Every structure is written in C-alpha cells, then in structure tokens.
PDB file of C-alpha atoms in Angstrom:
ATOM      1  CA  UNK A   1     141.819  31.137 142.551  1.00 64.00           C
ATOM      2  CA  UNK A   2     143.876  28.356 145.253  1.00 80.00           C
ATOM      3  CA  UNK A   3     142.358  26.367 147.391  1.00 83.00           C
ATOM      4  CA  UNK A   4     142.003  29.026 150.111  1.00 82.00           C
ATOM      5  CA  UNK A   5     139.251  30.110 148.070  1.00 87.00           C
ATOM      6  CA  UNK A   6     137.354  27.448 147.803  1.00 88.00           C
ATOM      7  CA  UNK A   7     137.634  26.505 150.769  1.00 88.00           C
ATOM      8  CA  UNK A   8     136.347  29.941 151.915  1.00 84.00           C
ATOM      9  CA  UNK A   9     133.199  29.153 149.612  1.00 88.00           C
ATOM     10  CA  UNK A  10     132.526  25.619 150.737  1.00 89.00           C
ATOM     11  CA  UNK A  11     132.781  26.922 154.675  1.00 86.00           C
ATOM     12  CA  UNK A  12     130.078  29.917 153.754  1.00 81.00           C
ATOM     13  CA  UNK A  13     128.206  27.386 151.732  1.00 86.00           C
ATOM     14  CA  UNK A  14     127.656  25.164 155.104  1.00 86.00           C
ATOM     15  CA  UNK A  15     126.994  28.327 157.273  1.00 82.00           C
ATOM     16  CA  UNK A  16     124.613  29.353 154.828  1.00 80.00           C
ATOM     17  CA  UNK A  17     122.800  26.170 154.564  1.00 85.00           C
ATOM     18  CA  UNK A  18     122.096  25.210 158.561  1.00 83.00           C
ATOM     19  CA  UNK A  19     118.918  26.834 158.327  1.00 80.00           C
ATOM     20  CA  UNK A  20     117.705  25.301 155.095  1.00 87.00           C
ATOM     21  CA  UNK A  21     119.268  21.874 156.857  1.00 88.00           C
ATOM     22  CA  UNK A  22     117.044  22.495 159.748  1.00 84.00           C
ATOM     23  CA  UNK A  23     114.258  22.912 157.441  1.00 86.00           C
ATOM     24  CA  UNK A  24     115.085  20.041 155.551  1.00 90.00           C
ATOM     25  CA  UNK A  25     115.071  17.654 158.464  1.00 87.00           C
ATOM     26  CA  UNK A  26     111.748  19.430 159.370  1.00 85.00           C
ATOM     27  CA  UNK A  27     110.506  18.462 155.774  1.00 88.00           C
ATOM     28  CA  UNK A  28     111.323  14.917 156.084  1.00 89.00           C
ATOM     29  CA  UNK A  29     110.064  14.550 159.754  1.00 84.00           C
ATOM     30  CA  UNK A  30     106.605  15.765 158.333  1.00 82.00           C
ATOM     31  CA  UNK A  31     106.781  13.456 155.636  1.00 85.00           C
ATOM     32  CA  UNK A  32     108.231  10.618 155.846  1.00 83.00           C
ATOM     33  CA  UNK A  33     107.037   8.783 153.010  1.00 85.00           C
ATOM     34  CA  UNK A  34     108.781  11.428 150.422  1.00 89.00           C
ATOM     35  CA  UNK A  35     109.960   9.653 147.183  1.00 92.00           C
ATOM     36  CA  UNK A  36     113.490  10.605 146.369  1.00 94.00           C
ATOM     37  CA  UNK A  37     112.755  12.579 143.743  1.00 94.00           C
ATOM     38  CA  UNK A  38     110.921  14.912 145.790  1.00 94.00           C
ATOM     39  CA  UNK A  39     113.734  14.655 148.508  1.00 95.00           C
ATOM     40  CA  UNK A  40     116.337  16.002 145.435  1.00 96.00           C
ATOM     41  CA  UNK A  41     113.924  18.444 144.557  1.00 95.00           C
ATOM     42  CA  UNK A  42     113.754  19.852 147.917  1.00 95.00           C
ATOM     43  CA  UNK A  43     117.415  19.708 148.122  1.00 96.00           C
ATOM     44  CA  UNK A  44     117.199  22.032 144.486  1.00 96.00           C
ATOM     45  CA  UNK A  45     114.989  24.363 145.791  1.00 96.00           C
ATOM     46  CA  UNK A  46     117.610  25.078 148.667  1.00 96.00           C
ATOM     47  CA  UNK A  47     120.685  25.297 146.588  1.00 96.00           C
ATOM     48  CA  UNK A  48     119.245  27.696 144.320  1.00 97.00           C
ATOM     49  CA  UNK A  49     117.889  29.557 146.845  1.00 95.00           C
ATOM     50  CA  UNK A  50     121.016  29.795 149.015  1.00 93.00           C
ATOM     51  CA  UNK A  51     123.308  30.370 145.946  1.00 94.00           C
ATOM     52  CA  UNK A  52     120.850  32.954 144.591  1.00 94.00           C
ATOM     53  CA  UNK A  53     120.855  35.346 147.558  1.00 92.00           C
ATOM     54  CA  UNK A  54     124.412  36.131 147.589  1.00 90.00           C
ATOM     55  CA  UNK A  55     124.188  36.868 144.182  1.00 92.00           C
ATOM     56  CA  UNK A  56     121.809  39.240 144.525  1.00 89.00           C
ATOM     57  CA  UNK A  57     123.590  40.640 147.681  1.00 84.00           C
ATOM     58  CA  UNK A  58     126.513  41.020 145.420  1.00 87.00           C
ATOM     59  CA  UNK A  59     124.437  42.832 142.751  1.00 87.00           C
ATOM     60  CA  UNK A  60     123.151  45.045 145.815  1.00 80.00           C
ATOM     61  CA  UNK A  61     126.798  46.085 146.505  1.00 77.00           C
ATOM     62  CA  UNK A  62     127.870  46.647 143.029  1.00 78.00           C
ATOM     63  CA  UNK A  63     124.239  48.466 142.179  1.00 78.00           C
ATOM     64  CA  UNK A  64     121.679  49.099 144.407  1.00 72.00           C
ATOM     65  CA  UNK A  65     123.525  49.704 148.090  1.00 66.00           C
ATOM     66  CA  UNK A  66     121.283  52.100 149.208  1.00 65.00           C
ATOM     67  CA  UNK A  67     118.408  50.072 148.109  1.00 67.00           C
ATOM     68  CA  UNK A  68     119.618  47.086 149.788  1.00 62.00           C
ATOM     69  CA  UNK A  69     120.326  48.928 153.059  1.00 66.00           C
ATOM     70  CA  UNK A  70     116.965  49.774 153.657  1.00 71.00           C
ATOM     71  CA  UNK A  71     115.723  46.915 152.943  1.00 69.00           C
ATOM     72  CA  UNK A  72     118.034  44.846 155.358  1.00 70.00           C
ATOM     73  CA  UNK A  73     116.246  45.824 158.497  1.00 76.00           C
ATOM     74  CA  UNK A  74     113.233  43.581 157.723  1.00 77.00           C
ATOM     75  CA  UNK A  75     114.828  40.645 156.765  1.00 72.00           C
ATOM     76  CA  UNK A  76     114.516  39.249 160.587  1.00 79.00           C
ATOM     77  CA  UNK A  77     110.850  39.963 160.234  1.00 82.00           C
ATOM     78  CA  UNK A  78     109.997  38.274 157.304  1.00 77.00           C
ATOM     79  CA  UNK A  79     111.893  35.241 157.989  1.00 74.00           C
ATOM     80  CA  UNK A  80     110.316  34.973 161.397  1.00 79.00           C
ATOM     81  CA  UNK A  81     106.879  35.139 159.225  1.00 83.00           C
ATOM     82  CA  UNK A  82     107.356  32.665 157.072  1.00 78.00           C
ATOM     83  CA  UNK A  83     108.798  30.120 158.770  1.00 74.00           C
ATOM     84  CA  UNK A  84     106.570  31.077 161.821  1.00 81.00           C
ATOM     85  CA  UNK A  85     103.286  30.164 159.368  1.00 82.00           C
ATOM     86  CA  UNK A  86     104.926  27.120 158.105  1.00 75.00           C
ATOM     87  CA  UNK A  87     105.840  25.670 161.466  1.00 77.00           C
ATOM     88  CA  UNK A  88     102.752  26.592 162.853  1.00 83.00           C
ATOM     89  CA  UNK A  89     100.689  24.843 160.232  1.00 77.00           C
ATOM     90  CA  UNK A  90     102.684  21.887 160.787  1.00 72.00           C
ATOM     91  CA  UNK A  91     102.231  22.105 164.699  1.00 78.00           C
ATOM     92  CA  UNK A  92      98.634  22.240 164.389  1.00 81.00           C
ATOM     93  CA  UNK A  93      98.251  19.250 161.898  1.00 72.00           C
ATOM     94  CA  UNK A  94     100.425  17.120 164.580  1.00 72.00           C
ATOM     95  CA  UNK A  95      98.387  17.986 167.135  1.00 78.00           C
ATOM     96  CA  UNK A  96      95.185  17.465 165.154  1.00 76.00           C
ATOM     97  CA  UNK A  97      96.586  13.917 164.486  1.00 66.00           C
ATOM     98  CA  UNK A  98      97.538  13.644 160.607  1.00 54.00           C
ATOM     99  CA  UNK A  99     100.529  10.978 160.733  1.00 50.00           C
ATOM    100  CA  UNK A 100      99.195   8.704 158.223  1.00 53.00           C
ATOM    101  CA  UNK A 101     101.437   8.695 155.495  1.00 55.00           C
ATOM    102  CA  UNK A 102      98.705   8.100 152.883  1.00 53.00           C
ATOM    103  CA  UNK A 103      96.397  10.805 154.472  1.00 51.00           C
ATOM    104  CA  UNK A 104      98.954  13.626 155.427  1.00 54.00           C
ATOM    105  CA  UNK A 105      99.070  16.761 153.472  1.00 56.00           C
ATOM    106  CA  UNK A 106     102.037  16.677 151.431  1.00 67.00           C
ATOM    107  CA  UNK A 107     104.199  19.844 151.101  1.00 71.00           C
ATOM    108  CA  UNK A 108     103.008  21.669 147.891  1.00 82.00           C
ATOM    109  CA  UNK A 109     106.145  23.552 145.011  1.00 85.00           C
ATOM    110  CA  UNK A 110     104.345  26.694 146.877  1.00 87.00           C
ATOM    111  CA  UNK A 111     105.168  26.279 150.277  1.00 86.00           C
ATOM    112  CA  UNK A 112     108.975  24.568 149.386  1.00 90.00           C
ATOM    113  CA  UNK A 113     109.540  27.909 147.610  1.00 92.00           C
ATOM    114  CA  UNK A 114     108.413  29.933 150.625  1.00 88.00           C
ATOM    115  CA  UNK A 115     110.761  27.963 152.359  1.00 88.00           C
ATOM    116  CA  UNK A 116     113.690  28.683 150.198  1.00 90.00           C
ATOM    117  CA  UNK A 117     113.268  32.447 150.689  1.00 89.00           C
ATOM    118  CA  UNK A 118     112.785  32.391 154.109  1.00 84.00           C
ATOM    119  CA  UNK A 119     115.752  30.756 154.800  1.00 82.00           C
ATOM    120  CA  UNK A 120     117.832  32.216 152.633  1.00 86.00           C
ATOM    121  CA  UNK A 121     116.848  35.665 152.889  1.00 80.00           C
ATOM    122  CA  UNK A 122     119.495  35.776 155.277  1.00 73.00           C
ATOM    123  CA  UNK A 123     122.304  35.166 152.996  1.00 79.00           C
ATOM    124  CA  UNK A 124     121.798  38.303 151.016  1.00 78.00           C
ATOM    125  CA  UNK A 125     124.344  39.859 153.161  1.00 74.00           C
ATOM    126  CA  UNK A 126     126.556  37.450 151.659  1.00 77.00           C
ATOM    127  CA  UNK A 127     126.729  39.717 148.981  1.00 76.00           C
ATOM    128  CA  UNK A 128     128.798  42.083 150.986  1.00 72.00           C
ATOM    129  CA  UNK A 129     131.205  39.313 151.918  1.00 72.00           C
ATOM    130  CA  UNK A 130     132.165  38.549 148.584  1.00 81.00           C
ATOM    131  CA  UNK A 131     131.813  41.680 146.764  1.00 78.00           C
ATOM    132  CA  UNK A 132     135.422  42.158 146.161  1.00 79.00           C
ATOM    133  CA  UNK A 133     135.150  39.584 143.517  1.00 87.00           C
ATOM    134  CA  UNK A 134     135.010  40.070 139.666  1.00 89.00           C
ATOM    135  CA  UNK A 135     131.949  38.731 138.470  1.00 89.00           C
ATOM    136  CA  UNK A 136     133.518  35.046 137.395  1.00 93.00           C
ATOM    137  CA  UNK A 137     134.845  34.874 141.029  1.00 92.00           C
ATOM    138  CA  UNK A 138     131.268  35.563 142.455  1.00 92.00           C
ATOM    139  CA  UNK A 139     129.675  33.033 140.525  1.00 93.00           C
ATOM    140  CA  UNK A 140     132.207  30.065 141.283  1.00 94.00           C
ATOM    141  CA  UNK A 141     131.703  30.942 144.857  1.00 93.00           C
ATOM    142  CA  UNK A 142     127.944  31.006 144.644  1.00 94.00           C
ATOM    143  CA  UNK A 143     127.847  27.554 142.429  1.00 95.00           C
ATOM    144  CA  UNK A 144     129.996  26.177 145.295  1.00 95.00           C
ATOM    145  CA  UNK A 145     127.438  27.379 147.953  1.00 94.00           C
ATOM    146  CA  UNK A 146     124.928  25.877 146.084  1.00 95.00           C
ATOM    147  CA  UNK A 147     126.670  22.448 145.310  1.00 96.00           C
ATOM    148  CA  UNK A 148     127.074  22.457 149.622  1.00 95.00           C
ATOM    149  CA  UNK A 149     123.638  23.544 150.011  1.00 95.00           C
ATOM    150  CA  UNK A 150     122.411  20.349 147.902  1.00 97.00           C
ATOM    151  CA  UNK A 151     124.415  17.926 149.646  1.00 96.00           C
ATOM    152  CA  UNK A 152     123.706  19.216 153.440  1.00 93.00           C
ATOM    153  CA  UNK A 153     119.607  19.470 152.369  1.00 95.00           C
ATOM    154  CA  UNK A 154     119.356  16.189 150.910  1.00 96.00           C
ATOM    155  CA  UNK A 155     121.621  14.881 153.877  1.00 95.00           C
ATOM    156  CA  UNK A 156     118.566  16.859 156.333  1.00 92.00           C
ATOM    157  CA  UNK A 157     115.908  15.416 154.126  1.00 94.00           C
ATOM    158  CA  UNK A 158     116.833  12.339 154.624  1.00 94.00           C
ATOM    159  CA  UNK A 159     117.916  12.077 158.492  1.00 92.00           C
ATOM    160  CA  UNK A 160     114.336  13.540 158.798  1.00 89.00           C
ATOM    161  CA  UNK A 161     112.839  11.321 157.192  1.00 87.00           C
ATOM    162  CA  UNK A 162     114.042   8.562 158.774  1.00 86.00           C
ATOM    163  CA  UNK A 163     113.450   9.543 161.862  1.00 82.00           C
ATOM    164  CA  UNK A 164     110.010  10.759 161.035  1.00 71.00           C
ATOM    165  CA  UNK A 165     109.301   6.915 160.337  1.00 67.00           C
ATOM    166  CA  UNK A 166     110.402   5.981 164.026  1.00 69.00           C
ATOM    167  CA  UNK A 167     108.292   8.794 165.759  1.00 64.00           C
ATOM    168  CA  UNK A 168     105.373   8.730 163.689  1.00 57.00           C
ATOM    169  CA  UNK A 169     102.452  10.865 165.992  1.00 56.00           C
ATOM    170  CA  UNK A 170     105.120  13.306 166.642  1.00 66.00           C
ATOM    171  CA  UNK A 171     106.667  14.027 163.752  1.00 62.00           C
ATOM    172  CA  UNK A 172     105.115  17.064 162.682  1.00 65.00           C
ATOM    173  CA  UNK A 173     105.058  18.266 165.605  1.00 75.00           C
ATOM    174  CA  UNK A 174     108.819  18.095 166.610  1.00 72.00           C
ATOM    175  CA  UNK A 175     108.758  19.604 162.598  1.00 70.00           C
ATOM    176  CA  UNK A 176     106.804  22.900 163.544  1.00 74.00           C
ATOM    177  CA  UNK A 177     108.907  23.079 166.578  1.00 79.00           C
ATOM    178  CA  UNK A 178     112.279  23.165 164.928  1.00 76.00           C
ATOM    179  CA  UNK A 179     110.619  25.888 161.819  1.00 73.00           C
ATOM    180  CA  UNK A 180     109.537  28.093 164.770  1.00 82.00           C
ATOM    181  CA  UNK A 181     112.798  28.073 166.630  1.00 81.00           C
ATOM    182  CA  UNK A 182     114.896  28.479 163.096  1.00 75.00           C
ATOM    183  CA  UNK A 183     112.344  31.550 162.788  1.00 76.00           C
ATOM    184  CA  UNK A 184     113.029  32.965 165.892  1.00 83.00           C
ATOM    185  CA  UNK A 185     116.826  32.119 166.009  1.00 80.00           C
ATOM    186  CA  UNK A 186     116.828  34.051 162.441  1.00 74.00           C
ATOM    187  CA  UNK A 187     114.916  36.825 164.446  1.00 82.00           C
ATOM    188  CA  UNK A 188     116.860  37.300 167.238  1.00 86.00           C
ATOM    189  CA  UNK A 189     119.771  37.154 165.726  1.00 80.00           C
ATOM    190  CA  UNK A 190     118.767  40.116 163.206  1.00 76.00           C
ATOM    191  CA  UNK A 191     117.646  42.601 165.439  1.00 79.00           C
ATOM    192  CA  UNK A 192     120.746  42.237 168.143  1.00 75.00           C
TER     193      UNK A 192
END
C-alpha cells in the first residue's frame, strides 16, 4: 500500500458519498432542530452504508457474479423508489405546512436506514472496482470510504441544517425536491 492507494480510496469514498451528502443536507433542511447526536448518527448510518456496499460488491465478484449481474439492472429502480417515497413525503408535509420545529415529524432509525440503502445501492458496483484486492486491501479501502462518507454526511447534515433554520416554510420542501432529483439522477444515470 503507498499513498496512491489511499488516495484512490479517499477519491471513491467522496464519489460515493455525493448522494448520501445530498441526502444529508436534505435531512437537516427538514429538520433543523436535530441534536448532534442524531446529526453523527445520521452521518453513521451513511458510512456504514457506503462502506458496506462495496464490500458486498466485492464479495459479488469473488462469489456470486452471476448473481450480482442480474441483479444490477434494478438497482436504478429501486433507488428511484425509495428516495422518490421519501422526498415525496417530505414535499407533501412542506406543502401541508409542518415547519414548526417542536411539531414536525422527526425522521424515524426506519426511514434513515431506507436512506442508507437507497443511496448506496449504487456503490455495489464498487465491488468490481476494487476486486483485484486481497481481502485486507478491500477492507482498508472500504474503512476509508466510510471514514469520507462520515465526514462529507455530517458536513451535509449540518449545512442543511443551518440553512433549514433561515428558510423555515420551505425547508422541506426544497428537502423533497433535492431526494427526488438524487432519485432520478440515480435513475437516469442507471438505465443510459
């Protein structure tokens, strides 16, 4: 291992984690009155996540190819799913008017872990990227993916939050927006 290879890993690590960034910043735009605990946990959920995927992917390679193949085709779909739902629900309780912070529905361990998967999904294919590593390379390369994913997510949760405290009325709103579009971007970009 040099630096090159690190580097490598930290680079896929922030590739990997726009989506869950975007999510995060969603998060914290529909909540802004998230304790930090919740706003690490959030970040935790991503990491692992996002460090998990490529594992698998890399299991898939060394395992289960033909499995994983056939699976791969749907991963545009589901993402655009889950993150369709989410935003959606989030759209509709902007529009219906819950911006009080002591009133709003806070984001329940369920939905964060739908979350995770849906934006993460994605990074199964990972696996393929890296599977020319032994096993100890593989997992140095996810736990730097991971460490990235933290940081960038608990930088998103927290730039959303923030600014969810300066547009409060629209926050869930512009929320729902950006989960729809990361849906669709996921999407589009999977069946082209």
């Amino acid at each position: 291992m040099d630096w090159g290879f690190f580097t490598f890993s930290a680079l896929l690590g922030v590739g990997l984690a726009m989506d869950a960034f975007s999510v995060s910043l969603a998060n914290g735009l529909h909540e802004p009155c998230m304790k930090k605990r919740k706003m690490v946990a959030i970040a935790g959920v991503f990491a692992f996540f996002q460090a998990l995927m490529p594992m698998l992917g890399w299991i898939c390679v060394h395992m289960f190819l033909r499995y994983f193949n056939a699976f791969s085709g749907y991963i545009p779909w589901i993402a655009l799913i889950l993150l369709g739902y989410i935003g959606g629900k989030m759209l509709y309780d902007g529009i219906r008017g819950e911006e009080d912070c002591e009133k709003k529905q806070k984001m329940g361990l369920g939905m964060l872990m739908v979350q995770g998967i849906a934006t993460s999904i994605d990074a199964l294919s990972v696996g393929f990227t890296i599977s020319e590593y032994g096993a100890m390379d593989a997992l140095i390369c996810i736990l730097v993916i991971g460490a990235v994913t933290f940081a960038v997510c608990l930088a998103g949760v927290a730039i959303g939050k923030t600014f969810g405290t300066r547009l409060a009325g629209k926050a869930s709103v512009l929320g729902g927006a950006i989960l729809i579009a990361i849906g669709l971007y996921i999407f589009i970009g999977g069946i082209l």
